Coordinates of C-alpha atoms in Angstrom, one line a residue:
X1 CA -6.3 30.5 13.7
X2 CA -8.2 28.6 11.2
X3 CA -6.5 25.5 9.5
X4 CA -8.3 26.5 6.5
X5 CA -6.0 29.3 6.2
X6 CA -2.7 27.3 5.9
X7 CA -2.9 27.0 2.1
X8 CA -3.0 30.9 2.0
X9 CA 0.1 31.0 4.1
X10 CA 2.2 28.3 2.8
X11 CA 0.7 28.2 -1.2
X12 CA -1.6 25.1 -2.2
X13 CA 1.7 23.2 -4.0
X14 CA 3.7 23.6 -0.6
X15 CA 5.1 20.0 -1.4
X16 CA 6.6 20.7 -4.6
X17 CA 7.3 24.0 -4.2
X18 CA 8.2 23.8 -0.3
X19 CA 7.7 26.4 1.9
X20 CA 9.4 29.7 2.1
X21 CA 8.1 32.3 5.1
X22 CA 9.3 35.0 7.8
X23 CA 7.5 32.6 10.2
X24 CA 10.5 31.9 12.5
X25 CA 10.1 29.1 15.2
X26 CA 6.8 30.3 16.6
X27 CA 3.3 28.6 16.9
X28 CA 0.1 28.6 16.1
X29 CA -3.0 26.7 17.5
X30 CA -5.3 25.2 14.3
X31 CA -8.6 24.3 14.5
X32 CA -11.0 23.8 11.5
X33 CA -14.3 25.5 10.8
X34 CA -16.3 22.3 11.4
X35 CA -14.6 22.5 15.1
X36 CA -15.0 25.7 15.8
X37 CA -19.0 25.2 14.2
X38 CA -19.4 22.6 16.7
X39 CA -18.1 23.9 19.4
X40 CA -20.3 27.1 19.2
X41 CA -23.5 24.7 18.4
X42 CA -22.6 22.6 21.5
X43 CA -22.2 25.9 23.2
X44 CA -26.3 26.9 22.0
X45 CA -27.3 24.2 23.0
X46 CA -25.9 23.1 26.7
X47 CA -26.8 25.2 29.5
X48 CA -24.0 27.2 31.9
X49 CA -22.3 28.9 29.2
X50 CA -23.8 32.3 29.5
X51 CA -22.3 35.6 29.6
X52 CA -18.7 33.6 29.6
X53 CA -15.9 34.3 27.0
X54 CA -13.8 31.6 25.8
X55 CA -10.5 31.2 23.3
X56 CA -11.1 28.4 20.8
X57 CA -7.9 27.7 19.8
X58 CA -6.4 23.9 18.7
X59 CA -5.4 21.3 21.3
X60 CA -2.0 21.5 19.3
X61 CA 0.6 24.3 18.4
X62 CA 2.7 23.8 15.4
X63 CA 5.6 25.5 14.2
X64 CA 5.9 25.7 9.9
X65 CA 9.1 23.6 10.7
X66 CA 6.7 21.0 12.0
X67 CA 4.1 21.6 9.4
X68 CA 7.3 20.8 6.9
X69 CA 7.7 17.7 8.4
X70 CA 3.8 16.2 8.4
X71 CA 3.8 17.1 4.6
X72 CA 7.4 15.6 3.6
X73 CA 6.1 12.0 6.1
X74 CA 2.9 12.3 3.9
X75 CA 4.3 12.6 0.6
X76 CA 7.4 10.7 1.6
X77 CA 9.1 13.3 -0.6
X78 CA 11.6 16.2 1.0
X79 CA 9.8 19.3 1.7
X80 CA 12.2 22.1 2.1
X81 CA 11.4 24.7 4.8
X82 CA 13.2 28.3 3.8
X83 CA 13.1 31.2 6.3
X84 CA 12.6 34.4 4.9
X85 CA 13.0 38.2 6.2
X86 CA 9.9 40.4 5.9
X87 CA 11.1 42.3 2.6
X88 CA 11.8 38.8 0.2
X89 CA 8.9 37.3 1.7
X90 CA 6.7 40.5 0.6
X91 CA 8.6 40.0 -2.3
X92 CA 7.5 36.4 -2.8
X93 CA 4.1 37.0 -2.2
X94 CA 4.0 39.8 -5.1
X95 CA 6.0 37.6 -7.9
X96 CA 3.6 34.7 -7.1
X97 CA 0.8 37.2 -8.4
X98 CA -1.0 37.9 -4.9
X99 CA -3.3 41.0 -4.8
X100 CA -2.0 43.7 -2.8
X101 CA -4.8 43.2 -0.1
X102 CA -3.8 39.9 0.1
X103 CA 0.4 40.5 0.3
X104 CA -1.0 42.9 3.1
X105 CA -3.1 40.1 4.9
X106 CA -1.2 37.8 4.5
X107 CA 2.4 39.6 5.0
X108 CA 0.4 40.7 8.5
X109 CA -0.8 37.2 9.4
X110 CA 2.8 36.1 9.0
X111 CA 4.6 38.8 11.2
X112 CA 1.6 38.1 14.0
X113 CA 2.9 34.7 14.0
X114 CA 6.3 35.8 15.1
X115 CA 5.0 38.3 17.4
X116 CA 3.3 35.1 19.2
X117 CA 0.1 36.7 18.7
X118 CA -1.5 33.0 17.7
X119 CA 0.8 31.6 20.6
X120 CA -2.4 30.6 22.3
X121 CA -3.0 27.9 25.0
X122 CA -6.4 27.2 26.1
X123 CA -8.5 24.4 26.2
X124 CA -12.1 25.5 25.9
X125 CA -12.4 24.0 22.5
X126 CA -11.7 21.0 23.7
X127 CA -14.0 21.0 26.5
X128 CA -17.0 22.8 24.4
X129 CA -16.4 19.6 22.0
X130 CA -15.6 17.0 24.7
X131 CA -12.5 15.8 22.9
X132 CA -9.2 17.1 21.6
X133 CA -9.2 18.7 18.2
X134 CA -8.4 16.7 15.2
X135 CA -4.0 16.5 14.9
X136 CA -3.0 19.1 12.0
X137 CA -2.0 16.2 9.8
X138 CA -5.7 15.1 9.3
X139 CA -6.4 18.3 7.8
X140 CA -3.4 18.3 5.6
X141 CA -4.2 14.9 4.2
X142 CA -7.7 16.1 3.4
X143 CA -6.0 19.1 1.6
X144 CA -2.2 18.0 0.2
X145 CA -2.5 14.6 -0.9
X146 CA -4.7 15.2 -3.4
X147 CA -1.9 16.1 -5.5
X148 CA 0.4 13.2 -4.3

């Protein structure tokens, strides 16, 4: 799954606000566009990867629980990790002013995670880019501490 897709998840003020999902204990595998960008480029450009299929996933799963605790160590505040059933987080995501579309994707995204559908372990990305993926916590700091 794209990192770029946490704030939609989790909400842009996820350290003041904290985060509140159906998520459960599962994981997902981030990686950011650039990685995924470079990764297909390297893929153009080397020879031997015709015809072959590959699952560019991050070198990393994370849990939300474990996505709490990189923001609260960033901040150095407590962020406060709430787990939700499916009906008050669809709730949530309407009183926060979401479009229905995006309630939908988003809702869907969410219960995917705890299906394990993002549960992914590979490491082609890492061998496309010859190196691991950036750690999750660089791409938070890029993103969170802004508003610190």
């Amino acid at each position: 799954m794209y990192a770029e897709a946490i704030p939609q998840i989790i909400g842009e003020r996820a350290i003041t606000t904290g985060l509140a999902l159906q998520a459960g204990q599962d994981k997902v595998s981030y990686a950011t566009h650039a990685e995924l960008g470079e990764a297909a480029a390297n893929a153009l450009m080397q020879d031997g990867h015709e015809n072959k299929t590959y699952e560019l996933v991050g070198s990393r799963a994370y849990r939300y629980q474990d996505i709490t605790m990189l923001l609260s160590q960033m901040s150095k505040q407590d962020v406060n990790y709430t787990q939700l059933d499916a009906t008050a987080y669809r709730a949530l995501l309407q009183e926060i002013g979401l479009a229905e579309f995006l309630i939908y994707l988003t809702h869907g995204t969410v219960a995917d995670i705890q299906r394990h559908q993002y549960e992914v372990k590979s490491h082609d990305l890492e061998m496309l880019l010859g190196r691991a993926t950036a750690p999750l916590e660089d791409y938070l700091k890029t993103l969170y501490t802004k508003s610190i």
